[in-house]
Coordinates of C-alpha atoms in Angstrom, one line a residue:
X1 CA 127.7 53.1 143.2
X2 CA 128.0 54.3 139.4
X3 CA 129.1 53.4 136.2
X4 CA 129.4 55.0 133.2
X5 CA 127.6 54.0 130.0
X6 CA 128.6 53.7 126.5
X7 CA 127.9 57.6 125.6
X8 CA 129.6 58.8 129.1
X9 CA 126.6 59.2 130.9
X10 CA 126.4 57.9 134.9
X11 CA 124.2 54.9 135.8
X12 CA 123.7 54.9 139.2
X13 CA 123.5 51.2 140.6
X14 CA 122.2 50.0 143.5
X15 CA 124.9 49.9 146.8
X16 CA 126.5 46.2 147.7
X17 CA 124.8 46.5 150.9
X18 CA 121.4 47.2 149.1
X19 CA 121.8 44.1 147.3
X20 CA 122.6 42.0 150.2
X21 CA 119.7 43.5 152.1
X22 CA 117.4 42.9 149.3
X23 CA 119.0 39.3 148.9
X24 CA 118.3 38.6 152.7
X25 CA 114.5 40.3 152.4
X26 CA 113.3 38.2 149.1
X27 CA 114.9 34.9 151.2
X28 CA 112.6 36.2 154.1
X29 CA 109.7 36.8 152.1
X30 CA 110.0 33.1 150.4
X31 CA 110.1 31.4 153.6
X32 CA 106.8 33.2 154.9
X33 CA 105.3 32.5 151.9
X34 CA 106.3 28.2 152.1
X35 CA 105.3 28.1 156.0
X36 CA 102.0 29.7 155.2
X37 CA 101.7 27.1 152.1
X38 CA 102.7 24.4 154.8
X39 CA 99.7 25.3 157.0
X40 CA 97.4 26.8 154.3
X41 CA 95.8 23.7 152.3
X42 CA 94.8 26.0 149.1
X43 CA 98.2 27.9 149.8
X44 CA 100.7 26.8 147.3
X45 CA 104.5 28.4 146.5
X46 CA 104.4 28.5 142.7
X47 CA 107.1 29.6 140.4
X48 CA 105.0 32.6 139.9
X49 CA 104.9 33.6 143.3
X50 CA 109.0 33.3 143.5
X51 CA 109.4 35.2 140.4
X52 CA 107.4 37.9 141.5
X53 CA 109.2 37.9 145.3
X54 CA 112.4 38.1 143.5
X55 CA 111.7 40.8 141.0
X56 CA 109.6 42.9 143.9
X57 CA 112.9 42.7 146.1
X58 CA 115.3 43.5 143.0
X59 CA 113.7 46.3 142.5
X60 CA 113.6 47.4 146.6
X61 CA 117.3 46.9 146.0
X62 CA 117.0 50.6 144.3
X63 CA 115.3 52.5 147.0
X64 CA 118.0 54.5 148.0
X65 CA 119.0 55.6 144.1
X66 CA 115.6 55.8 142.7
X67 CA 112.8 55.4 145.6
X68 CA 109.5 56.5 143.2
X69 CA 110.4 53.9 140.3
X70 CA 111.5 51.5 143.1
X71 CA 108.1 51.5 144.8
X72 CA 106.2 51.4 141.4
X73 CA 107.7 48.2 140.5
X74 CA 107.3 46.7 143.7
X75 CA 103.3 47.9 143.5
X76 CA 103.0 46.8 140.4
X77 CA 104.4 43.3 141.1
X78 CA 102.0 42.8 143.9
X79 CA 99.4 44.0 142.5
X80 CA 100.1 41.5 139.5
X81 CA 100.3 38.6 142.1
X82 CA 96.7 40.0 143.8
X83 CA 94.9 39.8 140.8
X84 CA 96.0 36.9 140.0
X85 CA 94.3 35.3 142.8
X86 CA 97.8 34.0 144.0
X87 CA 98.0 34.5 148.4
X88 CA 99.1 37.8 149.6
X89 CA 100.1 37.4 152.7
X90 CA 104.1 37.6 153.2
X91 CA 104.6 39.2 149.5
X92 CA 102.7 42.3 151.0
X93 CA 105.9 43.0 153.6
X94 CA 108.1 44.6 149.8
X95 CA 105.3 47.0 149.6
X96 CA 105.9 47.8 153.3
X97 CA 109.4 48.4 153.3
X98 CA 109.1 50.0 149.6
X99 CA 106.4 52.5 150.9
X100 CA 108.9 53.2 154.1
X101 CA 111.4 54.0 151.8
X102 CA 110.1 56.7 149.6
X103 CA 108.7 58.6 152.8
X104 CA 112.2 58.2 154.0
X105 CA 113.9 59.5 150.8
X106 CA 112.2 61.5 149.5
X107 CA 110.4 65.1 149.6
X108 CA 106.7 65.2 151.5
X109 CA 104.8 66.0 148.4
X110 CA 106.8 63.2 146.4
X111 CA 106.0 60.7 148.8
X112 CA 102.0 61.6 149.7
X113 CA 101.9 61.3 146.1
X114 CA 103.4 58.0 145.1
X115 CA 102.1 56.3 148.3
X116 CA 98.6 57.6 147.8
X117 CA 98.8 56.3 144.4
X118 CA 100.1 52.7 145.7
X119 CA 97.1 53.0 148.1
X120 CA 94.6 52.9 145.4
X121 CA 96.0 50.5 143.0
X122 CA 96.5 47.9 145.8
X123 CA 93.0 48.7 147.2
X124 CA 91.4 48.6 143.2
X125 CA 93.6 45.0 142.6
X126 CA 92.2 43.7 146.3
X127 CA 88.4 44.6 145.5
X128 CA 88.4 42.2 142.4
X129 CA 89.5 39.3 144.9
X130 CA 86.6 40.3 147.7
X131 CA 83.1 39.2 147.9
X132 CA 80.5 42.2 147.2
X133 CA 78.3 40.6 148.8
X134 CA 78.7 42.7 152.0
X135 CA 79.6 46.4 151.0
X136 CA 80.4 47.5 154.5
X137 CA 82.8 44.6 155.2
X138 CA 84.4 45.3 151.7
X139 CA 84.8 48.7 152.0
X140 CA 86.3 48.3 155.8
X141 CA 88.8 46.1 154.2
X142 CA 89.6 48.2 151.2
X143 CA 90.3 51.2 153.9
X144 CA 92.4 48.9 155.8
X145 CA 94.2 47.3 153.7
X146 CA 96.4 49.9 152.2
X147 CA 95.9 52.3 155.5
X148 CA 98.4 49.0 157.2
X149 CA 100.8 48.5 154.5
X150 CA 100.9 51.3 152.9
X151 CA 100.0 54.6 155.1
X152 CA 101.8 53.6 158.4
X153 CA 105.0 52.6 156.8
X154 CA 105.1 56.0 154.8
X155 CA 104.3 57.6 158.1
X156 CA 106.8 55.7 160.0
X157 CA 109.2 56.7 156.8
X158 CA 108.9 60.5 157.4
X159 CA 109.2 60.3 160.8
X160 CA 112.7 59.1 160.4
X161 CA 113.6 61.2 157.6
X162 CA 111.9 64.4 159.9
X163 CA 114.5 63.6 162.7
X164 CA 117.6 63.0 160.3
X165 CA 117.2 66.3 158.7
X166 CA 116.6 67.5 161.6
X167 CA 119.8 65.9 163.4
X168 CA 121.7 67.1 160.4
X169 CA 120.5 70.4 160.9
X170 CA 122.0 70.7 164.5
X171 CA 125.0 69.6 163.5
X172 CA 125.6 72.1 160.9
X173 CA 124.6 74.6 163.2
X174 CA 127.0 73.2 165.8
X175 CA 129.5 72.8 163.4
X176 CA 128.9 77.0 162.2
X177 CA 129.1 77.7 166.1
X178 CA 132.1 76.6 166.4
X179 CA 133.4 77.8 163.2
X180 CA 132.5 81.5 164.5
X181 CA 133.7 80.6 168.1
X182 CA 137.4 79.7 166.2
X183 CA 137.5 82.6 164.0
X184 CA 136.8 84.7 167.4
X185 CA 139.6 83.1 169.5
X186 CA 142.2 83.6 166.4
X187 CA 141.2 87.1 166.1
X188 CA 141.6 87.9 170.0
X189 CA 145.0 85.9 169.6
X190 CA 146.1 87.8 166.7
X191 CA 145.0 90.9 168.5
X192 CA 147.1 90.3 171.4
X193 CA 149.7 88.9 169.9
X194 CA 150.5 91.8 167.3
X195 CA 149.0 94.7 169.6
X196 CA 151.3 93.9 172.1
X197 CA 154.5 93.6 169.9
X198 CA 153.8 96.6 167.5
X199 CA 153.1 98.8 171.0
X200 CA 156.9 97.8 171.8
X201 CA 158.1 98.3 168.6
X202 CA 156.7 101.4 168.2
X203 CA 157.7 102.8 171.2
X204 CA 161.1 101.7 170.8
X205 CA 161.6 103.4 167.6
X206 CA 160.7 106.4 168.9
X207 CA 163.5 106.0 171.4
X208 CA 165.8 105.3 168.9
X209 CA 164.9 108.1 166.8
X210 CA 165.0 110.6 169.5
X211 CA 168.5 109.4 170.3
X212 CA 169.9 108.6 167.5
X213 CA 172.4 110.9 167.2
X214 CA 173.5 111.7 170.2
X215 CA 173.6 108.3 172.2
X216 CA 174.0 105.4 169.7
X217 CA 174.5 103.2 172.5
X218 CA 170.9 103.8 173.5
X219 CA 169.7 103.5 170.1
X220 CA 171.3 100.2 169.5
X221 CA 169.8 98.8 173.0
X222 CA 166.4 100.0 171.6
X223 CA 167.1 98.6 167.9
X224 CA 167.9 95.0 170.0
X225 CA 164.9 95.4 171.7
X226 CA 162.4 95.8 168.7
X227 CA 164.4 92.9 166.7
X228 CA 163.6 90.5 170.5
X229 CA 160.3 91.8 170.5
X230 CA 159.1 91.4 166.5
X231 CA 161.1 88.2 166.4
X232 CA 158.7 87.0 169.6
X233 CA 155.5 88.5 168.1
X234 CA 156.3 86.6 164.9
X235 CA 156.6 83.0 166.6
X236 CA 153.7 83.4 168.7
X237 CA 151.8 84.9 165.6
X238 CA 152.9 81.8 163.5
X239 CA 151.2 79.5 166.5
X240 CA 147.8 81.2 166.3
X241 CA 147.9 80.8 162.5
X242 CA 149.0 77.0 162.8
X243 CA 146.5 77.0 165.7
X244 CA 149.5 74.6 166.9
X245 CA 149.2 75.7 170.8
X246 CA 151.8 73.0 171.9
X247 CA 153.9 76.3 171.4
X248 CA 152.3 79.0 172.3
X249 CA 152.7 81.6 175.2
X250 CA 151.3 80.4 179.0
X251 CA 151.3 82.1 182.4
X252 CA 155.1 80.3 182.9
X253 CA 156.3 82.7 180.3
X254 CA 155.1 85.8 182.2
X255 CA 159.1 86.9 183.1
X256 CA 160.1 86.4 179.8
X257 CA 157.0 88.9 179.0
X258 CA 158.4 91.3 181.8
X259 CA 161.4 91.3 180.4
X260 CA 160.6 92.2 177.2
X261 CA 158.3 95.1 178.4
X262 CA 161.6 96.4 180.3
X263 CA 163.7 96.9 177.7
X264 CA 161.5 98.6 175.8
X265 CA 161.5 101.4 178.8
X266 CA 158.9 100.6 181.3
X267 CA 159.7 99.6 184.8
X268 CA 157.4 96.8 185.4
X269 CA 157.5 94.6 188.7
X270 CA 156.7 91.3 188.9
X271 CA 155.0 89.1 192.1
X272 CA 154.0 85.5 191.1
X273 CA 152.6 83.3 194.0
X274 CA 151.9 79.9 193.9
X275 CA 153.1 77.3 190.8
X276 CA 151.3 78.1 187.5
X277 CA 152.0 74.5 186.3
X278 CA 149.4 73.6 188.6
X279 CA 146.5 75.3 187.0
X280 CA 144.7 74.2 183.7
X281 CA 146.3 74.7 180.0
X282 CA 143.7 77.3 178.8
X283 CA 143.4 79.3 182.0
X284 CA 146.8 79.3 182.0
X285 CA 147.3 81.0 178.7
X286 CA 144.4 83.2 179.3
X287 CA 146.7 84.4 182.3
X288 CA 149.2 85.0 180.0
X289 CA 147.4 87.2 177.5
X290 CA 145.3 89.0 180.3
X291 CA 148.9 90.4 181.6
X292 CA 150.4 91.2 178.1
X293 CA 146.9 93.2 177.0
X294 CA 146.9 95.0 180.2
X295 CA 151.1 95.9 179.8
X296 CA 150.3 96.8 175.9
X297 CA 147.7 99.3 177.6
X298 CA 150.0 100.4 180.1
X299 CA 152.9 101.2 177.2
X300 CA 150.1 102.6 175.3
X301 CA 148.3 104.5 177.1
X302 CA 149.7 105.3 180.4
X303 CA 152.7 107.1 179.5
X304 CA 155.8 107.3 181.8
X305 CA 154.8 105.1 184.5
X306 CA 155.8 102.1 186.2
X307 CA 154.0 98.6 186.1
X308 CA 153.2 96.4 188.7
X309 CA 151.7 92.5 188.1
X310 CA 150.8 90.3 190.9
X311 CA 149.3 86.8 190.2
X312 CA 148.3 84.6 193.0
X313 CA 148.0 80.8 192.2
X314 CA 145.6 79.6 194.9
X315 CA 144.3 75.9 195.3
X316 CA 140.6 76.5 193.6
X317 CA 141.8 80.5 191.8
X318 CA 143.9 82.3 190.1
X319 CA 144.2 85.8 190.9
X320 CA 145.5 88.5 188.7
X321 CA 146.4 92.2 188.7
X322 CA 148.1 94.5 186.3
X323 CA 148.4 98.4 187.7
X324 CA 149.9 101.5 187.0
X325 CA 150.0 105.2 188.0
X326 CA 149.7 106.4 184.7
X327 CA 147.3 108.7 182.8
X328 CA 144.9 106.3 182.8
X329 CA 142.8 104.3 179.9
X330 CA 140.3 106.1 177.3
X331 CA 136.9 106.4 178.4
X332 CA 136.1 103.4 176.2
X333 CA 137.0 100.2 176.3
X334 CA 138.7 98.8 173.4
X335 CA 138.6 95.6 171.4
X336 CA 141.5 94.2 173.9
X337 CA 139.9 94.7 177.3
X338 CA 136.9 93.0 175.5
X339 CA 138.6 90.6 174.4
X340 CA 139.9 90.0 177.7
X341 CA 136.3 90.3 179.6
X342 CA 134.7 87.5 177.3
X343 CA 137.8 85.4 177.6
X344 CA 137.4 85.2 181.6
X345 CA 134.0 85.2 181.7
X346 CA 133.5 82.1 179.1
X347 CA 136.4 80.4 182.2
X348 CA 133.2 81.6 184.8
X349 CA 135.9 84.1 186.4
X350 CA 135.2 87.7 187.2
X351 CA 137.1 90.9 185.3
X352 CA 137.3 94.2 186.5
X353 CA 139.0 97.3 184.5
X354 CA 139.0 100.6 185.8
X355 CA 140.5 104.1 186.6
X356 CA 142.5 103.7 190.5
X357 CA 141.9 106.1 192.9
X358 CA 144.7 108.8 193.1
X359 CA 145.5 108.1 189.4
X360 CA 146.4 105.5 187.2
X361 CA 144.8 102.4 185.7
X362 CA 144.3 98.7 187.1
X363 CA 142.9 95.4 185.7
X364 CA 141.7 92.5 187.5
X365 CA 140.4 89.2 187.2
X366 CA 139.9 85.8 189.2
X367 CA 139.7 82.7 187.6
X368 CA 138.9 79.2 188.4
X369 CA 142.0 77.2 188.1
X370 CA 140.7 74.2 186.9
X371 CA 138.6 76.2 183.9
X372 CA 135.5 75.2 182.3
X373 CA 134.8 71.1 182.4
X374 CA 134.8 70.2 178.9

């Protein structure tokens, strides 16, 4: 909480929580104090010990927005109330609680620092209340005394604030993971998606051009091609970028895919066994894009060729297979067929892609139909 003072500047207030908390702890403090005047004869609850409860609690109510000056009050007030020869037993559960805060809040150095300070003022107010009379009882209780309320709450305090940073820490990380494992499967998508539509268009055009002039029929089929084809590309493109998958492409679309890789010249045959709408979302889409990769390839690289694409939906796999007779692939891999490999592998499935004996090219790959348990 914040306000703004009378030249613009921010005061930071305490939180309504804080205030309730430090409400509830003063209340709690108060009643310790009476039940150990009850059973205490020389204890007595004076108006000195309230006021200084209530002012050690208002100022706890700040820990969060200001933890050193917080714990200095606090210190200060009991320490007041020590040497005053007034009892300390309850009013010693603020400094608790304040020296738990500051370990909690703030920096290592910071908090050795005003907690080591605490130490010795509370130990320096306690030694004018104690009899000297027995230095090795004295100085057992001045070790004591600020090692309990002031040393194990600080410790306790960084422990906490050790496994929140640390807690916070694995998230980001998580959270940066995740961030690089997105902008990965938008790039593969926009990779297939536009690799395999500007293969199509490109090899239409060339048609076109080539006949142009002397069949206009053929270069109009072509033209209608490239308009289906880019007008497809675009609406599967404008899914990645709305990352809106509701609409995009899965292994049911797979004739409309065929189809499209027809008309722009290239026999393809397709054999689907099985019912794809029995196999889960993402393998199903990862089906989808393994077979329009592989046909991109195919209109590519393998020149005039035909296609063939079987996919087998079996009860616990999906097999697929995408062949030609071509000229076969480049001697590297490229950024699709990678694309592809990680994409099957991350589903635990196997992927194979490789020259066929007696010519041509084929790609395989068997996935789990259920995926990967999420």
């Amino acid at each position: 909480m914040n306000l703004r003072s009378g030249h613009g500047r921010r005061v930071l207030l305490p939180s309504r929580r804080d205030v309730v908390l430090a409400a509830a702890l003063a209340a709690a403090v108060l009643a310790g104090s009476a039940l150990v005047a009850y059973f205490q004869p020389a204890g007595v609850l004076g108006p000195v010990t309230m006021a200084a409860v209530l002012v050690a609690a208002g100022a706890w109510a700040w820990h969060r927005v200001a933890p050193v000056v917080s714990a200095a009050v606090v210190v200060a007030v009991v320490a007041g109330h020590v040497l005053a020869g007034l009892p300390y037993g309850p009013i010693m559960l603020l400094v608790v609680v304040a020296c738990f805060a500051v370990a909690r809040h703030c920096g290592s150095r910071v908090a050795a620092a005003t907690c080591a300070a605490a130490a010795i003022v509370l130990a320096a107010a306690l030694w004018t209340q104690l009899d000297a009379t027995n230095p090795t009882a004295t100085a057992a209780i001045l070790v004591a005394w600020p090692g309990v309320f002031v040393a194990v709450p600080a410790l306790a305090g960084a422990l906490v604030r050790t496994r929140v940073e640390a807690a916070a820490r694995e998230r980001a990380e998580l959270l940066a993971r995740g961030a690089d494992q997105e902008r990965l499967r938008v790039a593969r998508e926009v990779h297939d998606v536009a690799g395999h539509g500007f293969a199509v268009v490109a090899m239409q055009a060339g048609v076109a051009l080539t006949v142009f002039d002397e069949d206009p029929g053929q270069a109009r089929i072509s033209l209608e091609a490239i308009r289906s084809s880019s007008q497809q590309a675009l609406r599967e493109l404008q899914a990645v970028l709305d990352t809106l998958h509701a609409d995009a492409p899965d292994a049911r679309d797979l004739p409309d895919l065929v189809d499209r890789v027809r008309a722009s010249g290239v026999p393809v045959e397709l054999a689907v066994t099985g019912d794809p709408r029995a196999v889960d979302q993402q393998v199903s889409a990862t089906v989808y894009r393994l077979v329009q990769e592989a046909l991109t390839n195919v209109v590519r690289h393998a020149g005039p060729t035909a296609a063939e694409v079987v996919v087998e939906y079996g009860e616990h796999d999906v097999t697929v297979a995408v062949r030609d007779r071509g000229h076969g692939a480049a001697e590297q891999p490229g950024r699709g067929l990678r694309g592809l490999r990680e994409r099957v592998e991350q589903l635990r499935g196997t992927f194979a892609a490789g020259d066929r004996t007696g010519g041509g090219y084929q790609v395989t790959a068997t996935i789990p139909a259920t995926g990967v348990d999420r």
